[in-house]
Short mmCIF file of C-alpha atoms in Angstrom, two decimals:
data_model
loop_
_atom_site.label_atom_id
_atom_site.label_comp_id
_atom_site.label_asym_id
_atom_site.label_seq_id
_atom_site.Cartn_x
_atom_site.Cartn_y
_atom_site.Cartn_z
CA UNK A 1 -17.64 16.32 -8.26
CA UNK A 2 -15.04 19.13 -7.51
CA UNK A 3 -16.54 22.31 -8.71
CA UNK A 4 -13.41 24.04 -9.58
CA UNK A 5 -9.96 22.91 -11.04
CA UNK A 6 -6.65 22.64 -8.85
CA UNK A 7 -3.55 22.28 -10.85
CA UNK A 8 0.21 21.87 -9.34
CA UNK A 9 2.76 19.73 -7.80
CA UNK A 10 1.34 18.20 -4.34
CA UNK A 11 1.90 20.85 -1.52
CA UNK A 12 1.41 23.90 -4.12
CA UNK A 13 -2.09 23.13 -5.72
CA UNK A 14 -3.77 26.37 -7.30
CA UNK A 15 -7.43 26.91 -7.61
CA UNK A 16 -9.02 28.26 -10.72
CA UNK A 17 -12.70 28.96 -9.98
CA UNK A 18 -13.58 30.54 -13.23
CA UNK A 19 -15.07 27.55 -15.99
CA UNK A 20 -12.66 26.95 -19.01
CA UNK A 21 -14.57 27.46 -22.02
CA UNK A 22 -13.12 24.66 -23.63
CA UNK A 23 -12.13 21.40 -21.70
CA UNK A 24 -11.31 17.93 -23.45
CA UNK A 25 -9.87 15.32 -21.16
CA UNK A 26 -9.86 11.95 -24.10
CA UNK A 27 -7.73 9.30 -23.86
CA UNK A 28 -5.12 8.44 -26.33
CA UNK A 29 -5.72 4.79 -26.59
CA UNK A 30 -3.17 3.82 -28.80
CA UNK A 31 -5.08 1.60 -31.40
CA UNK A 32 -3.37 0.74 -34.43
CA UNK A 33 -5.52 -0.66 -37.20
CA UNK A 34 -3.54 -2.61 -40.17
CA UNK A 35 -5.89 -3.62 -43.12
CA UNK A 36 -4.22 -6.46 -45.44
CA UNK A 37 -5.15 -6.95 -48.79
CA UNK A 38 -7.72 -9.28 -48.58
CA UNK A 39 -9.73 -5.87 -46.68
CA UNK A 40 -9.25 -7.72 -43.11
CA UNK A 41 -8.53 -5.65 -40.28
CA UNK A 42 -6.49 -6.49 -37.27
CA UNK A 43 -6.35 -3.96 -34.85
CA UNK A 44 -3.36 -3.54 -31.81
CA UNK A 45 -3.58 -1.65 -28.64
CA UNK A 46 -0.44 -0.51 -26.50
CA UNK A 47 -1.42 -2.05 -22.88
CA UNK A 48 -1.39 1.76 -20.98
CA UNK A 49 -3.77 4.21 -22.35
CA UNK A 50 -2.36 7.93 -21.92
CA UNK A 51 -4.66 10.26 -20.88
CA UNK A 52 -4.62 14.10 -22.81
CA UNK A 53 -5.86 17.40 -21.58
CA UNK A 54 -6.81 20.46 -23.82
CA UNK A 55 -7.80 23.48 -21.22
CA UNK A 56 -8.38 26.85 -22.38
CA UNK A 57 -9.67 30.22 -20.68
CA UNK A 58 -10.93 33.85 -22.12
CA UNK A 59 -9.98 36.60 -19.98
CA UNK A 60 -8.57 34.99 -17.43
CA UNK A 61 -7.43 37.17 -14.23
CA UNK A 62 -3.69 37.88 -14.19
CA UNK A 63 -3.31 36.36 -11.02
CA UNK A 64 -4.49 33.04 -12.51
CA UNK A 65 -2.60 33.35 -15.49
CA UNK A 66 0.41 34.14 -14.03
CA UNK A 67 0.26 31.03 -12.03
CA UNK A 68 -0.75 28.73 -15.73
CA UNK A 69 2.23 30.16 -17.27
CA UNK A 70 4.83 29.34 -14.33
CA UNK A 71 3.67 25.93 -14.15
CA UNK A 72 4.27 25.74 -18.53
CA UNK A 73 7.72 27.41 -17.91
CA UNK A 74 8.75 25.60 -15.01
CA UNK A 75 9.33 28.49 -13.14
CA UNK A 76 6.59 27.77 -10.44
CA UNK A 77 6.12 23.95 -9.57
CA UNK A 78 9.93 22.34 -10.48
CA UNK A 79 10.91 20.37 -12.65
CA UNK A 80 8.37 17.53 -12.08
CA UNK A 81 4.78 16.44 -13.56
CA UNK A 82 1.78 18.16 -12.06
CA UNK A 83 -1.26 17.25 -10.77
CA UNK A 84 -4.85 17.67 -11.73
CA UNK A 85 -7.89 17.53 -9.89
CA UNK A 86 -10.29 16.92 -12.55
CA UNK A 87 -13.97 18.60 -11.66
CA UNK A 88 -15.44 15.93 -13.88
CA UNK A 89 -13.64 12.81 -12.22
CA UNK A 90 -15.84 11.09 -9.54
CA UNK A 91 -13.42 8.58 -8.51
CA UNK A 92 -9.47 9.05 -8.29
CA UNK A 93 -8.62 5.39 -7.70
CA UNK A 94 -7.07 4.04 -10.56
CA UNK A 95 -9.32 2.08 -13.13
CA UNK A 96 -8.66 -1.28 -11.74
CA UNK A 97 -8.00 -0.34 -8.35
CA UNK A 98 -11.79 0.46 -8.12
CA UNK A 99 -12.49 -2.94 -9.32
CA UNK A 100 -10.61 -4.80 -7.01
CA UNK A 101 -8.06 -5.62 -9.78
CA UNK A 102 -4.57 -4.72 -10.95
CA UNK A 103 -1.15 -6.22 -12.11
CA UNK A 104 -0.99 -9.90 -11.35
CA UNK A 105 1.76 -10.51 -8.23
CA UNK A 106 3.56 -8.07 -6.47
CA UNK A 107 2.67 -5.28 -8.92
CA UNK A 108 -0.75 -5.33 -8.00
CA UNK A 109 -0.54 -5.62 -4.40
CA UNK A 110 0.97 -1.89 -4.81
CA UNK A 111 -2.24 -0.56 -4.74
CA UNK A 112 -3.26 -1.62 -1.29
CA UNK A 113 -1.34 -2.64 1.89
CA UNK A 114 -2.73 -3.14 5.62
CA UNK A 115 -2.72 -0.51 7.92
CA UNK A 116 -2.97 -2.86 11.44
CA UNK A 117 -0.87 -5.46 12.59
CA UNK A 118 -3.25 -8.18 11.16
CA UNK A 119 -5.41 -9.05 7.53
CA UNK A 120 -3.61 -9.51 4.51
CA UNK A 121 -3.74 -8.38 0.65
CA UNK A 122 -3.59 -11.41 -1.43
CA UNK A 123 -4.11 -12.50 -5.14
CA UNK A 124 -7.02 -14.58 -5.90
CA UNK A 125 -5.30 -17.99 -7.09
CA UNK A 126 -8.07 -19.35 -9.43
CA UNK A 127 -8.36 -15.35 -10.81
CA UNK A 128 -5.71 -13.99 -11.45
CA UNK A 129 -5.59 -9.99 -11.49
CA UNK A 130 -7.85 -9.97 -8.90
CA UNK A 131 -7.42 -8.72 -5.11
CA UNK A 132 -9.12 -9.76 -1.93
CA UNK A 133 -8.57 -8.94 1.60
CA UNK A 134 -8.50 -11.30 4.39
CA UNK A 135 -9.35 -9.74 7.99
CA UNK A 136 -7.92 -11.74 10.70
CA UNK A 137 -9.88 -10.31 13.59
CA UNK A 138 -12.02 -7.14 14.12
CA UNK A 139 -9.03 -4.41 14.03
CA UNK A 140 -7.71 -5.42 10.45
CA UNK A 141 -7.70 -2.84 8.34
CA UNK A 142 -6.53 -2.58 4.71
CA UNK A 143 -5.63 1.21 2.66
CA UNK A 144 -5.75 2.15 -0.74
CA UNK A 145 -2.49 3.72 -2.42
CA UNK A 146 -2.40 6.06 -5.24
CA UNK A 147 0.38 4.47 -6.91
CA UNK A 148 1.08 7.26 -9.77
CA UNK A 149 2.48 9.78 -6.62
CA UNK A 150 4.35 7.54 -4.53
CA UNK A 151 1.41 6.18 -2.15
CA UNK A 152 -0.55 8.97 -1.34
CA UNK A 153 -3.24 11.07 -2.62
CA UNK A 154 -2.55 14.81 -2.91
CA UNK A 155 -5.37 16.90 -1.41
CA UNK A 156 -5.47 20.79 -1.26
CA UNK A 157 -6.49 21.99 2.37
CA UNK A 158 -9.94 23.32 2.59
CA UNK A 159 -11.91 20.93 -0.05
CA UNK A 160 -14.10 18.25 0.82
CA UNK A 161 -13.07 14.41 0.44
CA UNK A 162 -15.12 11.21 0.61
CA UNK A 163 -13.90 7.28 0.42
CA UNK A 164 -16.43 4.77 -0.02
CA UNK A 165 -15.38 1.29 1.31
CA UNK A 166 -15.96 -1.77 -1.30
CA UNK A 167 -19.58 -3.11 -1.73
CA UNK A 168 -18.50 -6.16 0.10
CA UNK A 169 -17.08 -4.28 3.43
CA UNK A 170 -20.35 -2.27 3.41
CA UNK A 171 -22.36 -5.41 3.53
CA UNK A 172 -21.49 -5.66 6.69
CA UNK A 173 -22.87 -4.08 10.05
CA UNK A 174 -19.29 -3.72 11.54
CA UNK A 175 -17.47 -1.84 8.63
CA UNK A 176 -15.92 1.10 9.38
CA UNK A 177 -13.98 3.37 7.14
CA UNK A 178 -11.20 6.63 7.37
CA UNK A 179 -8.99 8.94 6.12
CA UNK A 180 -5.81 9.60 7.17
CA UNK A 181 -4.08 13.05 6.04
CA UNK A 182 -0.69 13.25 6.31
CA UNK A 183 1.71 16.52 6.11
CA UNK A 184 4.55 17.22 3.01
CA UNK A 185 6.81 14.69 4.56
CA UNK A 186 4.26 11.90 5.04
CA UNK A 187 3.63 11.83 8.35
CA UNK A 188 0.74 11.85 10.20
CA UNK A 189 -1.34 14.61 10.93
CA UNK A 190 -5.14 13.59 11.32
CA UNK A 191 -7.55 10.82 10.30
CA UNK A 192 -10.90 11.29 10.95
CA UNK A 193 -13.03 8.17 11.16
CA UNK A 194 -16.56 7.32 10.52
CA UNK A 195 -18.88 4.35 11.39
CA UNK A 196 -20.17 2.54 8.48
CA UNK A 197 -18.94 2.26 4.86
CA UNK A 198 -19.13 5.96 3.71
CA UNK A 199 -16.91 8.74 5.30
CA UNK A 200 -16.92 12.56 3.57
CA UNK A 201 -14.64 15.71 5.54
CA UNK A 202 -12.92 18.68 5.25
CA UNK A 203 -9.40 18.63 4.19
CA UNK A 204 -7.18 20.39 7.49
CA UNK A 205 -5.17 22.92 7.05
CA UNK A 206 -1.57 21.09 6.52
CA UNK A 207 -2.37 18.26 4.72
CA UNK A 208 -0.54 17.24 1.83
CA UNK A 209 -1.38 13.84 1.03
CA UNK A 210 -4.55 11.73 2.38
CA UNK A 211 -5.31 7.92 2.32
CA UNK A 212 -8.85 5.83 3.24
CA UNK A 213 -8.83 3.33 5.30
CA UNK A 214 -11.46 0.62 5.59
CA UNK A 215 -12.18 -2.05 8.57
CA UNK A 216 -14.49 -4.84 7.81
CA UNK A 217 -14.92 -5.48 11.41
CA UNK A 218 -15.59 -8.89 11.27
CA UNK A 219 -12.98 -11.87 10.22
CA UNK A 220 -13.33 -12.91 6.94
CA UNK A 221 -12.23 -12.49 2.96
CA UNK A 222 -13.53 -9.72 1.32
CA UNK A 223 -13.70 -8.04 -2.65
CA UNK A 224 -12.16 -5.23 -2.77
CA UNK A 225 -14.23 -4.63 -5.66
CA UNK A 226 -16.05 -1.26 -5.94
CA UNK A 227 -14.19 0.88 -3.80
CA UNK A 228 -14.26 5.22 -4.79
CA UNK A 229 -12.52 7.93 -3.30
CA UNK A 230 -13.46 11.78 -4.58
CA UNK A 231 -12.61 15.32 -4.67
CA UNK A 232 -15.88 16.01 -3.34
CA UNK A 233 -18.82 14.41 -0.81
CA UNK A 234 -19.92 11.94 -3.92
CA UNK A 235 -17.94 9.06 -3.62
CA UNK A 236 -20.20 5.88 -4.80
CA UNK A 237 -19.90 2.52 -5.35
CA UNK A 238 -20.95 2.90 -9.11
CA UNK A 239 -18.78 5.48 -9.82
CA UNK A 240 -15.85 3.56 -11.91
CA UNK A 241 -12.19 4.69 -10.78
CA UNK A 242 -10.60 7.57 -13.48
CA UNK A 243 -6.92 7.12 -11.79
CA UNK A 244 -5.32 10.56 -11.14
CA UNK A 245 -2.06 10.30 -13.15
CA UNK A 246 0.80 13.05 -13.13
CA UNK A 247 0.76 15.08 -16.16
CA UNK A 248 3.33 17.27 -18.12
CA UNK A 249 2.05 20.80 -19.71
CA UNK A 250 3.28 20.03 -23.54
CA UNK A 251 2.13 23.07 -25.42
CA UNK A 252 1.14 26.47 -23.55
CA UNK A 253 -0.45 29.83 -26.00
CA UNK A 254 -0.91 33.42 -24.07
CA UNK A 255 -2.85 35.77 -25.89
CA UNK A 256 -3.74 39.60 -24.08
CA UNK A 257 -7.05 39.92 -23.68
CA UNK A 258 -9.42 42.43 -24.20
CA UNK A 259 -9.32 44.73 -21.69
CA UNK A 260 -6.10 44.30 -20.43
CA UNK A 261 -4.80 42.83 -17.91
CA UNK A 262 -7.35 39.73 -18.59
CA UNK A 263 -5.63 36.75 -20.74
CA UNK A 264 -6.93 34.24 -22.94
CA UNK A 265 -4.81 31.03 -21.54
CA UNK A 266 -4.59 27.58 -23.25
CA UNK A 267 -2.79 24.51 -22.28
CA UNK A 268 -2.52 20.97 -23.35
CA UNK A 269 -1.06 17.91 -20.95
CA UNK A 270 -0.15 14.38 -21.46
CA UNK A 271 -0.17 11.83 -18.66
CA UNK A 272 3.67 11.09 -17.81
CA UNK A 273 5.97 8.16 -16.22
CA UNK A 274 8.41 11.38 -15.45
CA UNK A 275 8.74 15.30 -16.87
CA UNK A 276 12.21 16.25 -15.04
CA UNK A 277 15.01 17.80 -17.16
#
């Protein structure tokens, strides 16, 4: 995993390399319980669980905090969510993404599309909610999308990245895998490529946004089931997908610390469909 935090909007992510001393990244499930009189309980869950963040830091450099309370202001950043990389996530492919699952029809197909001119993304018929891909030849090649930030994951230049391809693509002798990093405006600025089903690099200076690739190499329907891309040179097959969903900074405290100019910083964020206005 990541061993520091980046927090920002894509093309402006900020490094804090000093440990908060308290970090609690829970989930707001959204489970209702409603006993009736008879002492039976039926419990409801909204279909999205929202993921919090509570981050604080004790004498924090100014530098640092200066950059914490632009992004709570909106004075750095715009008006938009932010993005963090998470040093305890191990895989930033959404939950069901990872597992080869998703949305039944077109929703789901969102999270994957096919980078070469053959292969195709389809629903399984007699499961639905689950995704396969179908390599016509040896040059199909399918991509993961991170659907939360409009197809792409954000990277920050300089860290490491790994994809793993899906169990059943690194089955196979022929697989090969990649990741393309593209610049602010989405295009194309380098993939690097690696034979077999595990590729790890350096993000180049420039990039904005990355996506892995994956060739089976051989014709055929595959899983997509147990895919991982990380912050980091540990992406693994076991390692279930965390998402990485745009938050908005909800509550902010700035306390002087002792000496001055250090500051004690703490800041809580909810996962977001949208934070403009």
């Amino acid at each position: 995993m990541p061993s520091n935090l980046w927090i920002g909007p894509p093309g402006a992510l900020y490094e804090i390399d000093q440990a908060a001393t308290s970090f609690d990244r829970s989930v707001e499930l959204g489970v209702s319980e409603f006993k009736s009189l008879g002492g039976r309980i039926t419990v409801t869950r909204t279909p999205a669980p929202s993921r919090r963040m509570k981050l604080s830091w004790d004498r924090l450099p100014p530098v640092d905090a200066r950059v914490l309370d632009g992004l709570a202001r909106r004075v750095a950043g715009g008006p938009g969510p932010v993005l963090v990389i998470d040093p305890a996530a191990g895989n930033v492919l959404g939950a069901a993404q990872a597992a080869g699952r998703g949305d039944t029809g077109a929703a789901g197909l969102q999270q994957w599309f096919k980078v070469s001119t053959t292969g195709t993304v389809a629903e399984v018929a007699a499961a639905p909610g689950t995704f396969t891909f179908t390599a016509a030849d040896a040059t199909s090649k399918v991509a993961w999308r991170s659907v939360p930030w409009g197809g792409n994951f954000p990277v920050a230049p300089g860290t490491r990245v790994s994809f793993r391809a899906p169990a059943a693509f690194a089955a196979l002798g022929t697989v090969g895998v990649n990741i393309d990093f593209k610049k602010a405006d989405g295009s194309y600025l380098s993939g690097p490529t690696a034979g077999g089903p595990y590729i790890a690099t350096t993000v180049p200076a420039g990039a904005v946004y990355a996506t892995p690739c994956a060739t089976p190499g051989t014709a055929g329907t595959y899983s997509l089931a147990g895919a991982c891309f990380a912050y980091d040179d540990g992406a693994a097959h076991t390692t279930p997908g965390d998402g990485l969903p745009p938050l908005a900074i909800t509550s902010y405290s700035d306390s002087p610390g002792r000496p001055l100019p250090y500051r004690s910083i703490s800041v809580d964020l909810v996962e977001v469909s949208g934070a403009a206005g």
